[in-house]
Amino acid sequence: EVQLVESGGGLVQPGGSLRLSCAVSGFTVRTYDMHWVRQPVGEGLEWVSGFGSAGDAYYRDSVKGRFTISKENAKNSLYLQMNSLSAGDTAIYYCARGGSGWQNRFFDLWGRGTLVTVSS
Amino acid sequence: QPVLTQSPSASASLGASVKLTCTLDSGHSAYAIAWHQQQPEKGPRYLMTVYSDGSHNKGDGIPDRFSGSSSGAERYLTISRLQSGDEADYYCQTWGTDIRVFGGGTKLSVL
């Protein structure tokens, strides 16, 4: 079955760190662009970071220097290392796949999400 | 970078049709967009990609009741024969230089 399963969310204090994981099944993470998208509770979707199939990584401005996206081909997984967290990072974090070829501009598969709460 | 504008809410009756709109800013009016559906308490689901020429291609398993179209800078999602399960938030999405962009979403109520 083709699916994405996120894990690693939880409660963390301001200034703390958290590492999110996305376990991929049904396809190889090596051959697709992969992304993280977040959604503050009750609000809209916000793209966070992407990792291209060519190995390039890119981030929204508000997380640059704090978040690091990575892939591990052997475990067929995607990760998001989040440092210096603040209340504004509180959200459900979704793993998403970019489509094939030119369609890699769009997300064609989503996970169920993992909740990150930054609070003292 | 592109900006996508959506109406915050829409409503239609069970069994009727509804057309949701996503508007691209003038500098990106030829861009394609994707539509994603998010039912309550669930992750998003890809519905389709809609191109500037009005063509669209749908994701796996998306019913024929869902279709896409375009006019100028507007991209549309039409849902026919509305069902209660169509009550959801609908987001449009496109891309920019090293970023991805979402519209604010439209909450669809099925009456």
Coordinates of N, CA and C in Angstrom, one line a residue:
Chain A
E1 N 0.8 -1.2 0.0 CA 0.0 0.0 0.0 C 0.9 1.2 0.0
V2 N 0.5 2.2 -0.8 CA 1.2 3.5 -0.9 C 0.8 4.4 0.3
Q3 N 1.7 4.7 1.2 CA 1.2 5.6 2.3 C 2.4 6.3 2.9
L4 N 2.1 7.3 3.7 CA 3.0 8.1 4.4 C 2.6 8.1 5.9
V5 N 3.4 7.8 6.8 CA 3.1 7.7 8.2 C 4.1 8.6 9.0
E6 N 3.5 9.7 9.6 CA 4.4 10.6 10.4 C 4.4 10.2 11.8
S7 N 5.5 10.5 12.5 CA 5.7 10.3 13.9 C 6.7 11.3 14.5
G8 N 6.7 11.3 15.8 CA 7.7 12.1 16.5 C 7.2 13.4 17.1
G9 N 5.9 13.7 16.8 CA 5.3 14.9 17.4 C 5.2 14.8 18.9
G10 N 4.8 15.9 19.5 CA 4.7 15.9 21.0 C 4.7 17.3 21.5
L11 N 4.8 17.4 22.9 CA 4.9 18.7 23.6 C 6.4 19.0 23.9
V12 N 6.8 20.2 23.5 CA 8.2 20.6 23.7 C 8.2 22.0 24.2
Q13 N 9.1 22.4 25.0 CA 9.2 23.7 25.6 C 9.8 24.7 24.6
P14 N 9.5 26.0 24.7 CA 10.1 27.0 23.8 C 11.6 26.9 23.8
G15 N 12.2 27.0 22.7 CA 13.6 26.8 22.6 C 14.1 25.4 22.4
G16 N 13.2 24.5 22.5 CA 13.6 23.1 22.5 C 13.7 22.6 21.0
S17 N 13.9 21.3 20.9 CA 14.1 20.6 19.6 C 13.2 19.4 19.5
L18 N 12.9 19.0 18.3 CA 12.1 17.8 18.0 C 12.5 17.3 16.6
R19 N 12.4 16.0 16.5 CA 12.7 15.4 15.2 C 11.5 14.6 14.7
L20 N 10.9 15.0 13.6 CA 9.8 14.3 13.0 C 10.3 13.3 12.0
S21 N 9.6 12.2 11.9 CA 9.9 11.2 10.9 C 8.6 10.9 10.0
C22 N 8.9 10.5 8.8 CA 7.8 10.1 7.9 C 8.3 8.8 7.2
A23 N 7.6 7.7 7.6 CA 7.9 6.4 7.1 C 7.1 6.2 5.8
V24 N 7.8 5.9 4.7 CA 7.2 5.8 3.4 C 7.1 4.3 3.0
S25 N 6.0 4.0 2.4 CA 5.8 2.6 1.9 C 5.1 2.7 0.6
G26 N 5.3 1.7 -0.3 CA 4.7 1.6 -1.6 C 5.5 2.3 -2.7
F27 N 6.5 3.1 -2.4 CA 7.4 3.7 -3.3 C 8.7 4.1 -2.6
T28 N 9.7 4.4 -3.4 CA 11.0 4.7 -2.9 C 11.1 6.2 -2.7
V29 N 11.5 6.7 -1.5 CA 11.6 8.1 -1.2 C 12.7 8.7 -2.1
R30 N 13.6 7.9 -2.6 CA 14.8 8.4 -3.3 C 14.3 9.0 -4.7
T31 N 13.2 8.5 -5.2 CA 12.8 8.9 -6.6 C 11.8 10.1 -6.6
Y32 N 11.4 10.6 -5.5 CA 10.4 11.6 -5.4 C 10.8 12.8 -4.6
D33 N 10.3 14.0 -5.0 CA 10.5 15.1 -4.1 C 9.6 14.9 -2.9
M34 N 10.0 15.2 -1.7 CA 9.2 15.0 -0.5 C 9.2 16.3 0.3
H35 N 8.1 16.6 1.0 CA 7.9 17.8 1.6 C 7.3 17.7 3.0
W36 N 7.4 18.7 3.8 CA 6.7 18.9 5.1 C 5.8 20.1 4.9
V37 N 4.5 19.9 5.3 CA 3.5 21.0 5.3 C 2.9 21.0 6.7
R38 N 2.6 22.2 7.2 CA 2.0 22.2 8.6 C 0.7 23.0 8.6
Q39 N 0.0 22.8 9.7 CA -1.3 23.4 9.8 C -1.6 23.7 11.2
P40 N -1.5 25.0 11.6 CA -1.9 25.3 13.0 C -3.3 24.9 13.2
V41 N -3.7 24.5 14.4 CA -5.0 24.0 14.7 C -6.0 25.0 14.3
G42 N -7.0 24.6 13.5 CA -8.1 25.6 13.1 C -7.7 26.5 12.0
E43 N -6.5 26.4 11.4 CA -6.1 27.3 10.4 C -5.8 26.6 9.1
G44 N -5.2 27.3 8.1 CA -4.9 26.7 6.8 C -3.6 26.0 6.7
L45 N -3.3 25.5 5.5 CA -2.1 24.7 5.2 C -1.0 25.7 4.9
E46 N 0.2 25.3 5.4 CA 1.4 26.2 5.2 C 2.6 25.3 4.8
W47 N 3.2 25.5 3.6 CA 4.3 24.7 3.2 C 5.5 25.1 4.1
V48 N 6.3 24.1 4.5 CA 7.4 24.3 5.4 C 8.8 24.1 4.8
S49 N 8.9 22.9 4.1 CA 10.2 22.5 3.6 C 10.1 21.4 2.5
G50 N 11.0 21.4 1.6 CA 11.0 20.4 0.6 C 12.4 19.8 0.3
F51 N 12.4 18.6 -0.1 CA 13.7 17.9 -0.4 C 13.6 17.3 -1.8
G52 N 14.3 17.9 -2.8 CA 14.2 17.4 -4.1 C 14.8 16.1 -4.4
S53 N 14.4 15.4 -5.4 CA 15.0 14.1 -5.8 C 16.5 14.3 -6.1
A54 N 16.9 15.5 -6.5 CA 18.3 15.7 -6.9 C 19.1 16.0 -5.6
G55 N 18.5 16.1 -4.5 CA 19.2 16.3 -3.2 C 19.2 17.7 -2.7
D56 N 18.5 18.6 -3.4 CA 18.4 20.0 -3.0 C 17.3 20.1 -1.9
A57 N 17.6 21.0 -0.9 CA 16.6 21.2 0.2 C 16.2 22.7 0.2
Y58 N 15.0 23.0 0.4 CA 14.5 24.4 0.5 C 13.5 24.5 1.6
Y59 N 13.4 25.8 2.1 CA 12.6 26.1 3.3 C 11.9 27.4 3.2
R60 N 10.8 27.5 3.9 CA 10.1 28.8 4.0 C 11.0 29.7 4.9
D61 N 10.9 31.0 4.7 CA 11.8 31.9 5.4 C 11.7 31.8 6.9
S62 N 10.6 31.6 7.5 CA 10.5 31.6 8.9 C 11.1 30.4 9.6
V63 N 11.5 29.4 8.9 CA 12.2 28.2 9.5 C 13.6 28.1 9.1
K64 N 14.1 28.9 8.1 CA 15.5 28.8 7.7 C 16.4 29.0 8.8
G65 N 17.4 28.1 8.9 CA 18.4 28.2 10.0 C 18.0 27.4 11.2
R66 N 16.7 27.0 11.3 CA 16.2 26.3 12.5 C 15.8 24.9 12.2
F67 N 15.2 24.7 11.0 CA 14.7 23.4 10.6 C 15.7 22.8 9.5
T68 N 15.8 21.5 9.6 CA 16.6 20.8 8.6 C 15.9 19.5 8.1
I69 N 15.7 19.5 6.8 CA 15.0 18.3 6.2 C 16.0 17.3 5.7
S70 N 15.7 16.1 5.8 CA 16.6 15.0 5.3 C 15.9 13.8 4.9
K71 N 16.5 13.0 4.1 CA 16.0 11.7 3.7 C 17.0 10.6 4.1
E72 N 16.5 9.4 4.3 CA 17.3 8.2 4.5 C 16.8 7.1 3.6
N73 N 17.5 6.9 2.5 CA 17.1 6.0 1.5 C 17.0 4.6 2.1
A74 N 17.9 4.2 2.9 CA 18.0 2.8 3.4 C 16.7 2.5 4.3
K75 N 16.2 3.5 5.0 CA 15.0 3.3 5.8 C 13.8 3.8 5.1
N76 N 13.9 4.3 3.8 CA 12.8 4.8 3.0 C 12.0 5.8 3.9
S77 N 12.7 6.8 4.4 CA 12.1 7.7 5.3 C 12.5 9.2 5.1
L78 N 11.7 10.1 5.5 CA 11.9 11.5 5.5 C 11.9 12.0 6.9
Y79 N 12.7 13.0 7.2 CA 12.8 13.6 8.5 C 12.8 15.1 8.5
L80 N 12.4 15.7 9.6 CA 12.5 17.1 9.8 C 13.0 17.4 11.2
Q81 N 14.2 17.9 11.3 CA 14.8 18.2 12.6 C 14.5 19.7 12.8
M82 N 13.8 19.9 14.0 CA 13.3 21.3 14.3 C 14.0 21.7 15.6
N83 N 14.7 22.8 15.5 CA 15.4 23.4 16.6 C 14.9 24.8 16.9
S84 N 15.2 25.3 18.1 CA 14.8 26.7 18.5 C 13.3 26.9 18.3
L85 N 12.5 25.9 18.7 CA 11.1 26.0 18.5 C 10.4 27.1 19.3
S86 N 9.4 27.7 18.7 CA 8.6 28.7 19.4 C 7.1 28.4 19.2
A87 N 6.3 29.2 20.0 CA 4.9 28.9 19.9 C 4.3 28.9 18.5
G88 N 4.9 29.8 17.7 CA 4.4 29.9 16.3 C 4.7 28.6 15.4
D89 N 5.4 27.7 16.0 CA 5.7 26.4 15.3 C 4.6 25.4 15.6
T90 N 3.7 25.7 16.6 CA 2.7 24.7 17.0 C 1.8 24.5 15.8
A91 N 1.6 23.2 15.5 CA 0.8 22.8 14.3 C 0.8 21.3 14.2
I92 N -0.1 20.9 13.3 CA 0.0 19.5 12.8 C 0.9 19.5 11.6
Y93 N 1.9 18.6 11.6 CA 2.9 18.5 10.6 C 2.6 17.3 9.7
Y94 N 2.4 17.6 8.4 CA 2.1 16.6 7.4 C 3.3 16.3 6.5
C95 N 3.5 15.1 6.2 CA 4.5 14.7 5.2 C 3.7 14.6 3.9
A96 N 4.3 15.0 2.8 CA 3.6 15.0 1.5 C 4.6 14.7 0.4
R97 N 4.1 14.0 -0.7 CA 4.9 13.7 -1.8 C 4.6 14.6 -3.0
G98 N 5.7 15.0 -3.7 CA 5.5 15.7 -4.9 C 5.3 14.7 -6.0
G99 N 4.5 15.1 -7.0 CA 4.1 14.2 -8.1 C 5.3 13.8 -9.0
S100 N 5.0 13.0 -10.0 CA 6.1 12.6 -10.9 C 6.3 13.6 -12.0
G101 N 7.6 13.7 -12.5 CA 7.9 14.6 -13.6 C 7.5 16.0 -13.3
W102 N 6.9 16.7 -14.3 CA 6.5 18.0 -14.1 C 5.5 18.2 -12.9
Q103 N 4.8 17.2 -12.6 CA 3.8 17.2 -11.5 C 4.5 17.3 -10.1
N104 N 5.8 17.3 -10.1 CA 6.4 17.4 -8.8 C 6.2 18.8 -8.2
R105 N 5.6 19.7 -8.9 CA 5.2 21.0 -8.3 C 4.0 20.9 -7.4
F106 N 3.3 19.7 -7.4 CA 2.1 19.6 -6.6 C 2.2 18.3 -5.8
F107 N 1.5 18.3 -4.6 CA 1.5 17.2 -3.7 C 0.4 16.2 -4.2
D108 N 0.8 15.0 -4.4 CA -0.2 14.0 -4.8 C -0.4 12.9 -3.8
L109 N 0.2 13.0 -2.6 CA 0.0 12.0 -1.6 C 0.3 12.6 -0.2
W110 N -0.5 12.4 0.7 CA -0.4 13.1 2.1 C -0.4 12.0 3.2
G111 N 0.3 12.3 4.3 CA 0.1 11.5 5.5 C -1.0 12.0 6.3
R112 N -1.2 11.4 7.5 CA -2.2 11.8 8.4 C -1.8 12.9 9.4
G113 N -0.5 13.1 9.5 CA 0.0 14.2 10.3 C 0.4 13.8 11.7
T114 N 1.2 14.6 12.3 CA 1.7 14.5 13.7 C 1.6 15.9 14.4
L115 N 1.1 15.9 15.6 CA 0.9 17.2 16.3 C 2.1 17.6 17.0
V116 N 2.6 18.8 16.8 CA 3.7 19.4 17.5 C 3.1 20.6 18.3
T117 N 3.3 20.6 19.7 CA 2.9 21.6 20.5 C 4.1 22.2 21.3
V118 N 4.3 23.5 21.1 CA 5.4 24.2 21.7 C 4.8 25.1 22.8
S119 N 5.1 24.7 24.1 CA 4.5 25.4 25.2 C 5.3 25.1 26.5
S120 N 5.3 26.1 27.4 CA 5.9 25.9 28.7 C 4.9 25.4 29.7
Chain B
Q1 N 6.6 35.8 -5.8 CA 6.0 34.5 -5.6 C 4.5 34.6 -5.8
P2 N 3.9 33.5 -6.2 CA 2.5 33.5 -6.5 C 1.6 33.7 -5.2
V3 N 0.5 34.3 -5.4 CA -0.5 34.5 -4.4 C -1.8 33.9 -4.9
L4 N -2.4 33.0 -4.0 CA -3.7 32.4 -4.4 C -4.8 32.9 -3.4
T5 N -5.9 33.2 -4.0 CA -7.0 33.8 -3.2 C -8.3 32.9 -3.3
Q6 N -8.8 32.5 -2.2 CA -10.0 31.7 -2.1 C -11.1 32.4 -1.2
S7 N -12.3 32.2 -1.5 CA -13.4 32.6 -0.6 C -13.4 31.8 0.6
P8 N -13.6 32.3 1.8 CA -13.5 31.5 3.1 C -14.5 30.4 3.2
S9 N -15.7 30.7 2.6 CA -16.8 29.7 2.8 C -17.7 29.6 1.6
A10 N -18.3 28.5 1.4 CA -19.3 28.2 0.4 C -20.3 27.2 0.9
S11 N -21.5 27.3 0.3 CA -22.5 26.3 0.8 C -23.4 25.9 -0.4
A12 N -23.9 24.7 -0.4 CA -24.8 24.2 -1.4 C -25.6 23.1 -0.8
S13 N -26.7 22.8 -1.5 CA -27.6 21.7 -0.9 C -27.2 20.3 -1.4
L14 N -27.6 19.4 -0.6 CA -27.4 18.0 -0.9 C -27.9 17.7 -2.3
G15 N -27.1 17.0 -3.1 CA -27.6 16.7 -4.5 C -27.3 17.8 -5.5
A16 N -27.0 19.0 -5.1 CA -26.8 20.1 -6.0 C -25.3 20.1 -6.4
S17 N -25.0 21.1 -7.2 CA -23.6 21.3 -7.6 C -23.1 22.6 -7.0
V18 N -21.7 22.7 -6.9 CA -21.1 23.9 -6.4 C -19.8 24.1 -7.1
K19 N -19.4 25.3 -7.4 CA -18.2 25.7 -8.1 C -17.3 26.5 -7.2
L20 N -16.2 26.0 -6.8 CA -15.2 26.8 -5.9 C -14.2 27.4 -6.8
T21 N -13.7 28.6 -6.4 CA -12.8 29.4 -7.2 C -11.5 29.6 -6.4
C22 N -10.4 29.6 -7.2 CA -9.1 29.9 -6.7 C -8.5 30.9 -7.7
T23 N -8.2 32.1 -7.3 CA -7.7 33.2 -8.2 C -6.2 33.4 -8.0
L24 N -5.5 33.3 -9.1 CA -4.0 33.6 -9.1 C -3.8 35.1 -9.2
D25 N -2.7 35.6 -8.6 CA -2.4 37.0 -8.8 C -2.0 37.3 -10.3
S26 N -2.0 38.5 -10.7 CA -1.9 38.8 -12.1 C -0.5 38.4 -12.7
G27 N 0.5 38.4 -11.9 CA 1.8 38.0 -12.4 C 2.0 36.5 -12.6
H28 N 1.0 35.7 -12.2 CA 1.1 34.3 -12.3 C -0.2 33.7 -12.8
S29 N -0.8 34.4 -13.6 CA -2.2 34.0 -14.1 C -2.2 32.8 -15.0
A30 N -1.1 32.4 -15.5 CA -1.0 31.2 -16.4 C -0.6 30.0 -15.7
Y31 N -0.4 30.1 -14.4 CA 0.1 28.9 -13.6 C -1.0 27.8 -13.5
A32 N -0.6 26.6 -13.4 CA -1.5 25.5 -13.0 C -1.6 25.5 -11.5
I33 N -2.7 24.9 -11.0 CA -2.9 24.7 -9.6 C -3.4 23.3 -9.3
A34 N -3.2 22.9 -8.1 CA -3.8 21.7 -7.6 C -4.9 22.0 -6.6
W35 N -5.9 21.1 -6.6 CA -6.9 21.2 -5.5 C -6.7 20.0 -4.5
H36 N -6.8 20.3 -3.3 CA -6.8 19.3 -2.2 C -8.0 19.4 -1.3
Q37 N -8.5 18.3 -0.9 CA -9.7 18.2 0.0 C -9.2 17.8 1.4
Q38 N -9.7 18.5 2.4 CA -9.5 18.0 3.8 C -10.8 17.9 4.5
Q39 N -11.2 16.7 4.7 CA -12.4 16.4 5.5 C -12.0 16.6 7.0
P40 N -13.1 16.8 7.8 CA -12.8 17.1 9.2 C -12.0 16.0 9.9
E41 N -11.0 16.5 10.7 CA -10.1 15.6 11.4 C -9.3 14.7 10.6
K42 N -9.1 15.0 9.3 CA -8.3 14.1 8.5 C -7.2 14.9 7.8
G43 N -6.2 14.2 7.3 CA -5.2 14.8 6.5 C -5.7 15.2 5.1
P44 N -5.0 16.1 4.4 CA -5.5 16.5 3.1 C -5.4 15.3 2.1
R45 N -6.2 15.5 1.0 CA -6.2 14.5 -0.1 C -6.1 15.2 -1.4
Y46 N -5.2 14.8 -2.3 CA -5.1 15.4 -3.6 C -6.3 15.0 -4.5
L47 N -6.9 16.1 -5.1 CA -8.0 15.8 -6.0 C -7.6 15.9 -7.5
M48 N -6.9 17.0 -7.9 CA -6.6 17.1 -9.3 C -5.7 18.3 -9.5
T49 N -5.1 18.3 -10.7 CA -4.3 19.5 -11.2 C -5.2 20.2 -12.3
V50 N -5.3 21.5 -12.2 CA -6.0 22.2 -13.2 C -5.1 23.2 -13.9
Y51 N -5.1 23.2 -15.3 CA -4.2 23.9 -16.1 C -4.9 25.2 -16.6
S52 N -4.1 26.1 -17.1 CA -4.6 27.4 -17.6 C -5.5 27.2 -18.8
D53 N -5.3 26.1 -19.6 CA -6.2 25.9 -20.8 C -7.5 25.2 -20.4
G54 N -7.7 25.0 -19.1 CA -9.0 24.4 -18.7 C -9.0 22.9 -18.5
S55 N -7.9 22.3 -19.0 CA -7.8 20.8 -18.8 C -7.4 20.5 -17.4
H56 N -7.7 19.3 -17.0 CA -7.3 18.8 -15.6 C -7.0 17.4 -15.6
N57 N -6.2 16.9 -14.7 CA -6.0 15.5 -14.5 C -6.2 15.2 -13.0
K58 N -7.0 14.1 -12.8 CA -7.4 13.8 -11.4 C -6.5 12.8 -10.8
G59 N -6.5 12.8 -9.5 CA -5.8 11.8 -8.7 C -6.5 10.4 -8.8
D60 N -5.8 9.4 -8.3 CA -6.4 8.0 -8.4 C -7.6 8.0 -7.5
G61 N -8.7 7.4 -8.0 CA -9.9 7.2 -7.3 C -10.8 8.4 -7.0
I62 N -10.5 9.5 -7.6 CA -11.3 10.7 -7.5 C -12.6 10.5 -8.4
P63 N -13.8 10.6 -7.8 CA -15.0 10.4 -8.6 C -15.2 11.4 -9.7
D64 N -16.0 10.9 -10.7 CA -16.3 11.8 -11.8 C -17.1 13.0 -11.4
R65 N -17.7 13.0 -10.2 CA -18.4 14.2 -9.7 C -17.5 15.4 -9.6
F66 N -16.2 15.2 -9.5 CA -15.3 16.3 -9.3 C -14.7 16.6 -10.6
S67 N -14.7 17.9 -11.0 CA -14.1 18.3 -12.2 C -13.4 19.7 -12.1
G68 N -12.5 20.0 -13.0 CA -11.8 21.3 -12.9 C -11.9 22.0 -14.2
S69 N -11.8 23.4 -14.1 CA -11.8 24.2 -15.3 C -11.1 25.5 -15.0
S70 N -10.9 26.4 -16.0 CA -10.2 27.6 -15.9 C -10.8 28.7 -16.7
S71 N -10.6 30.0 -16.2 CA -11.0 31.1 -17.0 C -10.0 32.3 -16.6
G72 N -9.1 32.7 -17.5 CA -8.1 33.7 -17.1 C -7.3 33.2 -15.9
A73 N -7.3 34.1 -14.9 CA -6.5 33.8 -13.7 C -7.3 32.9 -12.7
E74 N -8.5 32.5 -13.0 CA -9.3 31.8 -12.1 C -9.2 30.3 -12.4
R75 N -9.1 29.5 -11.4 CA -9.2 28.0 -11.5 C -10.3 27.6 -10.6
Y76 N -11.1 26.6 -11.2 CA -12.3 26.2 -10.6 C -12.3 24.7 -10.2
L77 N -13.0 24.4 -9.2 CA -13.3 23.0 -8.8 C -14.9 22.9 -8.7
T78 N -15.4 22.1 -9.6 CA -16.9 21.9 -9.5 C -17.2 20.5 -9.0
I79 N -18.1 20.5 -8.0 CA -18.5 19.2 -7.4 C -20.0 19.1 -7.7
S80 N -20.3 18.0 -8.4 CA -21.7 17.7 -8.8 C -22.3 16.7 -7.8
R81 N -23.7 16.7 -7.8 CA -24.4 15.7 -7.0 C -23.8 15.6 -5.6
L82 N -23.8 16.7 -4.9 CA -23.2 16.9 -3.6 C -23.6 15.8 -2.6
Q83 N -22.7 15.3 -1.9 CA -22.9 14.3 -0.8 C -22.5 14.9 0.5
S84 N -23.0 14.3 1.6 CA -22.6 14.9 2.9 C -21.1 14.7 3.1
G85 N -20.5 13.7 2.5 CA -19.0 13.5 2.7 C -18.2 14.5 2.0
D86 N -18.8 15.4 1.1 CA -18.1 16.4 0.4 C -17.9 17.7 1.3
E87 N -18.6 17.7 2.5 CA -18.4 18.8 3.4 C -17.0 18.7 4.0
A88 N -16.2 19.7 3.6 CA -14.7 19.7 3.9 C -14.1 21.1 3.6
D89 N -12.9 21.2 3.9 CA -12.1 22.4 3.5 C -11.4 22.0 2.2
Y90 N -11.4 23.0 1.2 CA -10.8 22.8 -0.1 C -9.7 23.8 -0.3
Y91 N -8.5 23.3 -0.6 CA -7.3 24.2 -0.7 C -6.8 24.1 -2.1
C92 N -6.4 25.3 -2.7 CA -5.7 25.3 -3.9 C -4.2 25.5 -3.6
Q93 N -3.4 25.0 -4.5 CA -1.9 25.0 -4.3 C -1.1 25.2 -5.6
T94 N -0.1 25.9 -5.5 CA 0.8 26.1 -6.7 C 2.2 26.2 -6.2
W95 N 3.1 26.6 -7.1 CA 4.5 26.6 -6.8 C 5.2 27.9 -7.1
G96 N 6.3 28.2 -6.5 CA 7.1 29.4 -6.8 C 8.6 28.9 -6.9
T97 N 9.5 29.9 -6.8 CA 10.9 29.5 -6.9 C 11.3 28.9 -5.5
D98 N 11.5 27.6 -5.5 CA 11.9 26.9 -4.3 C 10.9 27.0 -3.2
I99 N 9.6 27.2 -3.5 CA 8.6 27.2 -2.5 C 7.3 26.5 -3.1
R100 N 6.4 26.2 -2.2 CA 5.1 25.8 -2.6 C 4.1 26.8 -1.8
V101 N 3.0 27.0 -2.5 CA 2.1 28.1 -2.0 C 0.7 27.5 -1.9
F102 N -0.1 27.8 -0.8 CA -1.4 27.4 -0.7 C -2.3 28.7 -0.6
G103 N -3.6 28.5 -1.1 CA -4.6 29.5 -0.8 C -5.1 29.3 0.6
G104 N -5.9 30.2 1.0 CA -6.4 30.2 2.4 C -7.4 29.1 2.7
G105 N -8.0 28.5 1.7 CA -8.9 27.5 1.8 C -10.4 28.0 1.8
T106 N -11.3 27.1 1.3 CA -12.7 27.3 1.3 C -13.4 26.2 2.1
K107 N -14.2 26.6 3.1 CA -14.9 25.7 3.9 C -16.3 25.5 3.2
L108 N -16.5 24.2 2.7 CA -17.8 23.9 2.0 C -18.7 23.3 3.0
S109 N -19.9 23.9 3.1 CA -21.0 23.3 3.9 C -22.0 22.7 2.9
V110 N -22.4 21.5 3.2 CA -23.5 20.8 2.4 C -24.8 20.9 3.3
L111 N -25.8 21.6 2.8 CA -27.0 21.8 3.5 C -28.0 20.7 3.4

